[in-house]
Amino acid sequence: MSNASVHTTPMVKVDSVTRTYGSGTNKLIAVNDVSFTVERGKLVALVGRSGSGKTTLLNCIGGLDRPSRGAITVDDIVVTKLSERKRTALRRDSVAFVFQTFGLVPMLSAAENVGLPMRLRNTKTSVRDKRVAELLDLVGLTKHMHQRPAELSGGQQQRVAIARALANQPKLLIADEPTGQLDADTGAAIMALLRTVIADQGMTALVSTHDQSLMDIADHTVHLADGHLVDGALAVPTGSLATGSEHQGRIV
Ligand code: ADP
Ligand code: MG
């Protein structure tokens, strides 16, 4: 019955992806010949120091950006071949982003923020209201539904952003350092919430972090250093991220 049983292909396939910025002496290789896959239903952590290429790679996977070379497949769609318009549709229908800075609309209440993606898809009001209520319940914010972002704590704002990301039932959730602006306890709670909602909604998630608590709850870890994949790094031991030269080899 479950779709998972008929899908044997990975949710995400990153194949020899390179993203460079600039040209000539200013050329910078942000992501350098990276290949990996994310299996359906898994939570994969993308780990690496600041500047290692995490955001660039996530933006390419989610169709916000395009690699300079290589191919990316999301749910059997070659996103790197899609037109701008089709990539926008992909982000509306199949892929959802959660950002470090939450990205909520300040003038809208928590409930209105969660309902926004459904409004953009012209979902019927009754269906929308029901889904918003479900999602707010899922992230534990029912009591705060009328508050605006400025009236919520950082952790609560990130819960709203997660609920909003789930609104259109995406297949893939991409979260770029979702706990980066939160204290350790709140960050751990957000990670636990992500783990729960991914299982609850039957989604796949790719989450960048340098937060050890996330690496612990992820099914797999993909480790980037200076735009390269670190070989065989399925589990990154504590402290190993602090070694190595951050800038070496990136500017060519
Ligand atoms: P991370 O998310 O791991 O901190 P980023 O993907 O943001 O890493 O950045 C990787 C490298 O690419 C960095 O050296 C950064 O300065 C560079 N970079 C990112 N975005 C741009 C851009 N739009 N133009 C030029 N360089 C960029
Ligand atoms: Mg980043």
CSV table of C-alpha atoms and ligand atoms in Angstrom, one decimal:
chain,number,residue,atom,x,y,z
A,1,MET,CA,0.0,0.0,0.0
A,2,SER,CA,2.7,2.4,0.9
A,3,ASN,CA,4.4,4.2,-1.9
A,4,ALA,CA,7.8,3.3,-0.4
A,5,SER,CA,7.3,-0.2,-1.5
A,6,VAL,CA,7.0,0.7,-5.2
A,7,HIS,CA,9.9,3.2,-5.1
A,8,THR,CA,13.3,1.6,-5.2
A,9,THR,CA,15.1,4.6,-6.5
A,10,PRO,CA,16.7,7.0,-4.0
A,11,MET,CA,14.8,10.2,-3.1
A,12,VAL,CA,17.9,12.3,-3.9
A,13,LYS,CA,20.8,11.4,-6.2
A,14,VAL,CA,23.7,13.9,-6.4
A,15,ASP,CA,26.0,12.9,-9.3
A,16,SER,CA,29.4,14.5,-9.7
A,17,VAL,CA,28.1,18.0,-8.8
A,18,THR,CA,30.4,21.0,-8.9
A,19,ARG,CA,29.3,24.6,-8.3
A,20,THR,CA,31.8,27.3,-8.9
A,21,TYR,CA,31.4,31.1,-8.4
A,22,GLY,CA,33.2,33.8,-10.3
A,23,SER,CA,35.8,33.2,-13.0
A,24,GLY,CA,39.5,33.6,-13.7
A,25,THR,CA,41.6,34.4,-10.6
A,26,ASN,CA,38.4,35.0,-8.6
A,27,LYS,CA,37.1,31.5,-9.4
A,28,LEU,CA,36.0,29.7,-6.3
A,29,ILE,CA,34.9,26.1,-6.1
A,30,ALA,CA,32.1,26.0,-3.5
A,31,VAL,CA,31.1,22.4,-4.2
A,32,ASN,CA,33.7,20.1,-5.8
A,33,ASP,CA,32.6,16.9,-7.6
A,34,VAL,CA,30.3,15.6,-5.0
A,35,SER,CA,28.2,12.4,-5.3
A,36,PHE,CA,25.9,10.8,-2.9
A,37,THR,CA,22.4,9.5,-2.5
A,38,VAL,CA,19.6,9.9,0.1
A,39,GLU,CA,17.3,6.9,0.4
A,40,ARG,CA,13.6,7.4,0.8
A,41,GLY,CA,12.3,7.9,4.4
A,42,LYS,CA,15.8,8.7,5.8
A,43,LEU,CA,17.0,11.7,7.7
A,44,VAL,CA,20.5,12.5,6.4
A,45,ALA,CA,22.8,15.1,8.1
A,46,LEU,CA,25.0,17.2,5.9
A,47,VAL,CA,27.9,18.1,8.1
A,48,GLY,CA,30.7,20.5,7.6
A,49,ARG,CA,32.3,23.7,8.8
A,50,SER,CA,31.2,27.1,7.8
A,51,GLY,CA,32.1,27.7,4.2
A,52,SER,CA,32.3,24.0,3.3
A,53,GLY,CA,29.6,24.3,0.7
A,54,LYS,CA,26.5,23.0,2.6
A,55,THR,CA,24.1,25.8,1.6
A,56,THR,CA,25.3,25.8,-2.0
A,57,LEU,CA,24.7,22.1,-2.3
A,58,LEU,CA,21.3,22.2,-0.6
A,59,ASN,CA,20.2,25.1,-2.8
A,60,CYS,CA,21.2,23.1,-5.9
A,61,ILE,CA,19.3,20.0,-4.7
A,62,GLY,CA,16.2,22.0,-3.9
A,63,GLY,CA,16.2,23.9,-7.2
A,64,LEU,CA,17.0,27.3,-5.8
A,65,ASP,CA,20.4,27.2,-7.6
A,66,ARG,CA,21.9,25.3,-10.4
A,67,PRO,CA,25.3,23.4,-10.3
A,68,SER,CA,28.0,24.3,-12.8
A,69,ARG,CA,28.5,20.6,-13.6
A,70,GLY,CA,26.8,17.3,-12.7
A,71,ALA,CA,23.3,16.1,-12.3
A,72,ILE,CA,20.8,16.0,-9.4
A,73,THR,CA,17.7,13.9,-9.3
A,74,VAL,CA,14.9,14.4,-6.8
A,75,ASP,CA,12.2,11.8,-6.7
A,76,ASP,CA,13.2,10.6,-10.2
A,77,ILE,CA,13.1,14.1,-11.6
A,78,VAL,CA,16.3,15.5,-13.0
A,79,VAL,CA,16.1,18.9,-11.3
A,80,THR,CA,19.3,20.1,-13.0
A,81,LYS,CA,17.5,19.9,-16.4
A,82,LEU,CA,14.3,21.7,-15.3
A,83,SER,CA,13.4,25.2,-16.5
A,84,GLU,CA,13.2,28.0,-13.9
A,85,ARG,CA,9.4,27.6,-14.0
A,86,LYS,CA,9.5,23.9,-13.3
A,87,ARG,CA,12.0,24.4,-10.5
A,88,THR,CA,9.6,26.8,-8.9
A,89,ALA,CA,6.8,24.2,-9.2
A,90,LEU,CA,9.1,21.6,-7.7
A,91,ARG,CA,9.7,23.9,-4.6
A,92,ARG,CA,5.9,24.5,-4.3
A,93,ASP,CA,4.9,20.8,-4.7
A,94,SER,CA,7.7,18.4,-3.7
A,95,VAL,CA,10.5,20.1,-1.8
A,96,ALA,CA,10.3,22.3,1.2
A,97,PHE,CA,13.0,24.4,2.9
A,98,VAL,CA,13.6,25.3,6.5
A,99,PHE,CA,16.2,28.0,7.1
A,100,GLN,CA,18.4,29.0,10.0
A,101,THR,CA,16.6,32.4,10.1
A,102,PHE,CA,13.1,30.9,10.1
A,103,GLY,CA,11.9,33.1,7.2
A,104,LEU,CA,8.5,33.8,8.5
A,105,VAL,CA,6.3,36.6,7.3
A,106,PRO,CA,6.3,39.2,10.2
A,107,MET,CA,2.8,40.5,9.7
A,108,LEU,CA,1.2,37.1,9.6
A,109,SER,CA,0.2,35.0,12.7
A,110,ALA,CA,1.6,31.6,13.2
A,111,ALA,CA,-1.5,30.0,11.7
A,112,GLU,CA,-1.4,32.3,8.7
A,113,ASN,CA,2.3,31.6,8.1
A,114,VAL,CA,1.6,27.8,8.2
A,115,GLY,CA,-1.3,28.3,5.8
A,116,LEU,CA,0.6,30.4,3.3
A,117,PRO,CA,1.9,27.7,1.0
A,118,MET,CA,-1.6,26.3,0.7
A,119,ARG,CA,-3.0,29.8,-0.1
A,120,LEU,CA,-0.4,30.0,-2.9
A,121,ARG,CA,-1.8,26.7,-4.2
A,122,ASN,CA,-5.4,27.9,-3.9
A,123,THR,CA,-6.3,25.1,-1.5
A,124,LYS,CA,-9.9,25.4,-0.3
A,125,THR,CA,-10.2,27.4,2.9
A,126,SER,CA,-11.9,24.5,4.8
A,127,VAL,CA,-9.1,22.0,3.8
A,128,ARG,CA,-6.5,24.6,4.6
A,129,ASP,CA,-7.8,25.4,8.0
A,130,LYS,CA,-8.0,21.8,9.0
A,131,ARG,CA,-4.5,21.1,7.8
A,132,VAL,CA,-3.2,24.2,9.6
A,133,ALA,CA,-4.8,23.0,12.8
A,134,GLU,CA,-3.2,19.6,12.4
A,135,LEU,CA,0.2,21.0,11.7
A,136,LEU,CA,0.1,23.4,14.6
A,137,ASP,CA,-0.9,20.5,16.8
A,138,LEU,CA,2.0,18.4,15.4
A,139,VAL,CA,4.6,21.0,16.3
A,140,GLY,CA,2.9,21.8,19.7
A,141,LEU,CA,1.8,25.4,18.9
A,142,THR,CA,-2.0,25.2,19.0
A,143,LYS,CA,-2.1,27.7,21.9
A,144,HIS,CA,0.1,30.2,20.0
A,145,MET,CA,-1.7,30.1,16.6
A,146,HIS,CA,-2.7,33.8,16.7
A,147,GLN,CA,0.8,35.2,17.7
A,148,ARG,CA,3.0,36.9,15.2
A,149,PRO,CA,6.7,35.8,14.8
A,150,ALA,CA,8.0,38.6,17.0
A,151,GLU,CA,5.7,37.4,19.8
A,152,LEU,CA,7.2,33.9,19.6
A,153,SER,CA,10.6,32.5,20.9
A,154,GLY,CA,13.2,31.4,18.4
A,155,GLY,CA,12.3,27.7,19.0
A,156,GLN,CA,8.6,28.5,18.5
A,157,GLN,CA,9.4,30.4,15.3
A,158,GLN,CA,11.3,27.4,14.0
A,159,ARG,CA,8.4,25.1,14.8
A,160,VAL,CA,6.1,27.4,12.8
A,161,ALA,CA,8.6,27.3,9.9
A,162,ILE,CA,8.7,23.4,10.1
A,163,ALA,CA,4.9,23.3,10.1
A,164,ARG,CA,4.8,25.6,7.1
A,165,ALA,CA,7.3,23.5,5.3
A,166,LEU,CA,5.0,20.4,5.8
A,167,ALA,CA,1.9,22.2,4.6
A,168,ASN,CA,1.9,20.9,1.0
A,169,GLN,CA,3.1,17.5,2.1
A,170,PRO,CA,6.5,17.7,0.4
A,171,LYS,CA,8.4,14.5,-0.3
A,172,LEU,CA,11.7,16.1,0.6
A,173,LEU,CA,12.4,18.5,3.5
A,174,ILE,CA,15.7,20.4,3.2
A,175,ALA,CA,16.7,22.2,6.4
A,176,ASP,CA,19.8,24.4,6.3
A,177,GLU,CA,21.2,24.7,9.8
A,178,PRO,CA,17.7,24.8,11.4
A,179,THR,CA,19.2,24.9,14.9
A,180,GLY,CA,21.9,27.4,14.1
A,181,GLN,CA,20.2,30.3,15.9
A,182,LEU,CA,18.9,28.3,18.8
A,183,ASP,CA,20.4,27.4,22.2
A,184,ALA,CA,21.5,23.8,22.7
A,185,ASP,CA,18.3,22.6,24.5
A,186,THR,CA,15.9,24.3,22.0
A,187,GLY,CA,18.0,23.0,19.1
A,188,ALA,CA,17.8,19.5,20.5
A,189,ALA,CA,14.1,19.8,20.8
A,190,ILE,CA,13.8,21.0,17.2
A,191,MET,CA,15.9,18.1,16.0
A,192,ALA,CA,13.7,15.6,17.9
A,193,LEU,CA,10.6,17.3,16.4
A,194,LEU,CA,12.1,17.0,12.9
A,195,ARG,CA,12.8,13.3,13.5
A,196,THR,CA,9.2,12.8,14.6
A,197,VAL,CA,7.5,14.8,11.8
A,198,ILE,CA,9.6,13.1,9.1
A,199,ALA,CA,8.4,9.7,10.3
A,200,ASP,CA,4.8,11.0,10.9
A,201,GLN,CA,4.6,12.5,7.4
A,202,GLY,CA,6.5,9.7,5.6
A,203,MET,CA,9.1,12.2,4.3
A,204,THR,CA,12.8,12.2,3.5
A,205,ALA,CA,15.0,14.9,5.0
A,206,LEU,CA,18.4,16.4,4.3
A,207,VAL,CA,19.5,18.6,7.2
A,208,SER,CA,22.8,20.6,7.3
A,209,THR,CA,24.4,21.2,10.7
A,210,HIS,CA,27.5,21.4,12.7
A,211,ASP,CA,25.4,20.4,15.7
A,212,GLN,CA,26.5,17.0,17.2
A,213,SER,CA,23.0,16.3,18.6
A,214,LEU,CA,21.7,16.2,15.0
A,215,MET,CA,24.4,13.9,13.8
A,216,ASP,CA,23.4,11.5,16.5
A,217,ILE,CA,19.7,11.3,15.4
A,218,ALA,CA,20.4,11.2,11.7
A,219,ASP,CA,20.3,7.9,9.8
A,220,HIS,CA,23.4,8.8,7.8
A,221,THR,CA,25.9,11.6,7.7
A,222,VAL,CA,27.4,13.2,4.6
A,223,HIS,CA,30.5,15.1,5.5
A,224,LEU,CA,31.7,18.1,3.4
A,225,ALA,CA,35.1,19.7,3.8
A,226,ASP,CA,36.2,22.5,1.4
A,227,GLY,CA,33.5,21.6,-1.0
A,228,HIS,CA,34.6,17.9,-1.2
A,229,LEU,CA,32.9,14.9,0.2
A,230,VAL,CA,35.0,13.3,2.9
A,231,ASP,CA,35.3,9.7,1.9
A,232,GLY,CA,33.5,7.0,3.9
A,233,ALA,CA,32.3,9.4,6.5
A,234,LEU,CA,29.0,7.9,7.3
A,235,ALA,CA,29.5,8.7,11.0
A,236,VAL,CA,31.6,11.6,12.0
A,237,PRO,CA,33.1,11.4,15.4
A,238,THR,CA,32.9,14.4,17.8
A,239,GLY,CA,35.8,16.8,17.3
A,240,SER,CA,36.8,15.7,13.8
A,241,LEU,CA,35.2,18.7,12.3
A,242,ALA,CA,37.6,21.0,14.1
A,243,THR,CA,40.5,19.5,12.2
A,244,GLY,CA,41.8,20.3,8.7
A,245,SER,CA,42.3,23.5,7.0
A,246,GLU,CA,39.1,25.2,6.1
A,247,HIS,CA,40.2,27.3,3.2
A,248,GLN,CA,42.8,25.0,1.6
A,249,GLY,CA,42.2,24.2,-2.0
A,250,ARG,CA,38.9,26.2,-2.5
A,251,ILE,CA,40.3,29.2,-4.3
A,252,VAL,CA,41.9,28.3,-7.6
B,1,ADP,P1,28.3,26.7,4.2
B,1,ADP,O1,26.8,26.7,4.0
B,1,ADP,O2,28.8,25.3,4.4
B,1,ADP,O3,28.8,27.7,5.2
B,1,ADP,P2,28.3,27.9,1.5
B,1,ADP,O4,27.7,27.0,0.6
B,1,ADP,O5,27.5,29.1,2.0
B,1,ADP,O6,29.0,27.1,2.8
B,1,ADP,O7,29.6,28.5,0.9
B,1,ADP,C1,30.6,27.7,0.3
B,1,ADP,C2,31.7,28.7,-0.4
B,1,ADP,O8,31.1,29.3,-1.5
B,1,ADP,C3,32.2,29.7,0.6
B,1,ADP,O9,33.5,29.9,0.3
B,1,ADP,C4,31.4,31.0,0.2
B,1,ADP,O10,32.1,32.1,0.4
B,1,ADP,C5,31.2,30.7,-1.3
B,1,ADP,N1,29.9,31.3,-1.8
B,1,ADP,C6,28.7,31.0,-1.4
B,1,ADP,N2,27.7,31.7,-2.1
B,1,ADP,C7,28.4,32.5,-2.9
B,1,ADP,C8,28.0,33.5,-3.9
B,1,ADP,N3,26.8,33.7,-4.2
B,1,ADP,N4,29.0,34.1,-4.6
B,1,ADP,C9,30.3,33.8,-4.4
B,1,ADP,N5,30.8,32.9,-3.5
B,1,ADP,C10,29.8,32.3,-2.8
B,2,MG,MG,25.3,27.6,5.1
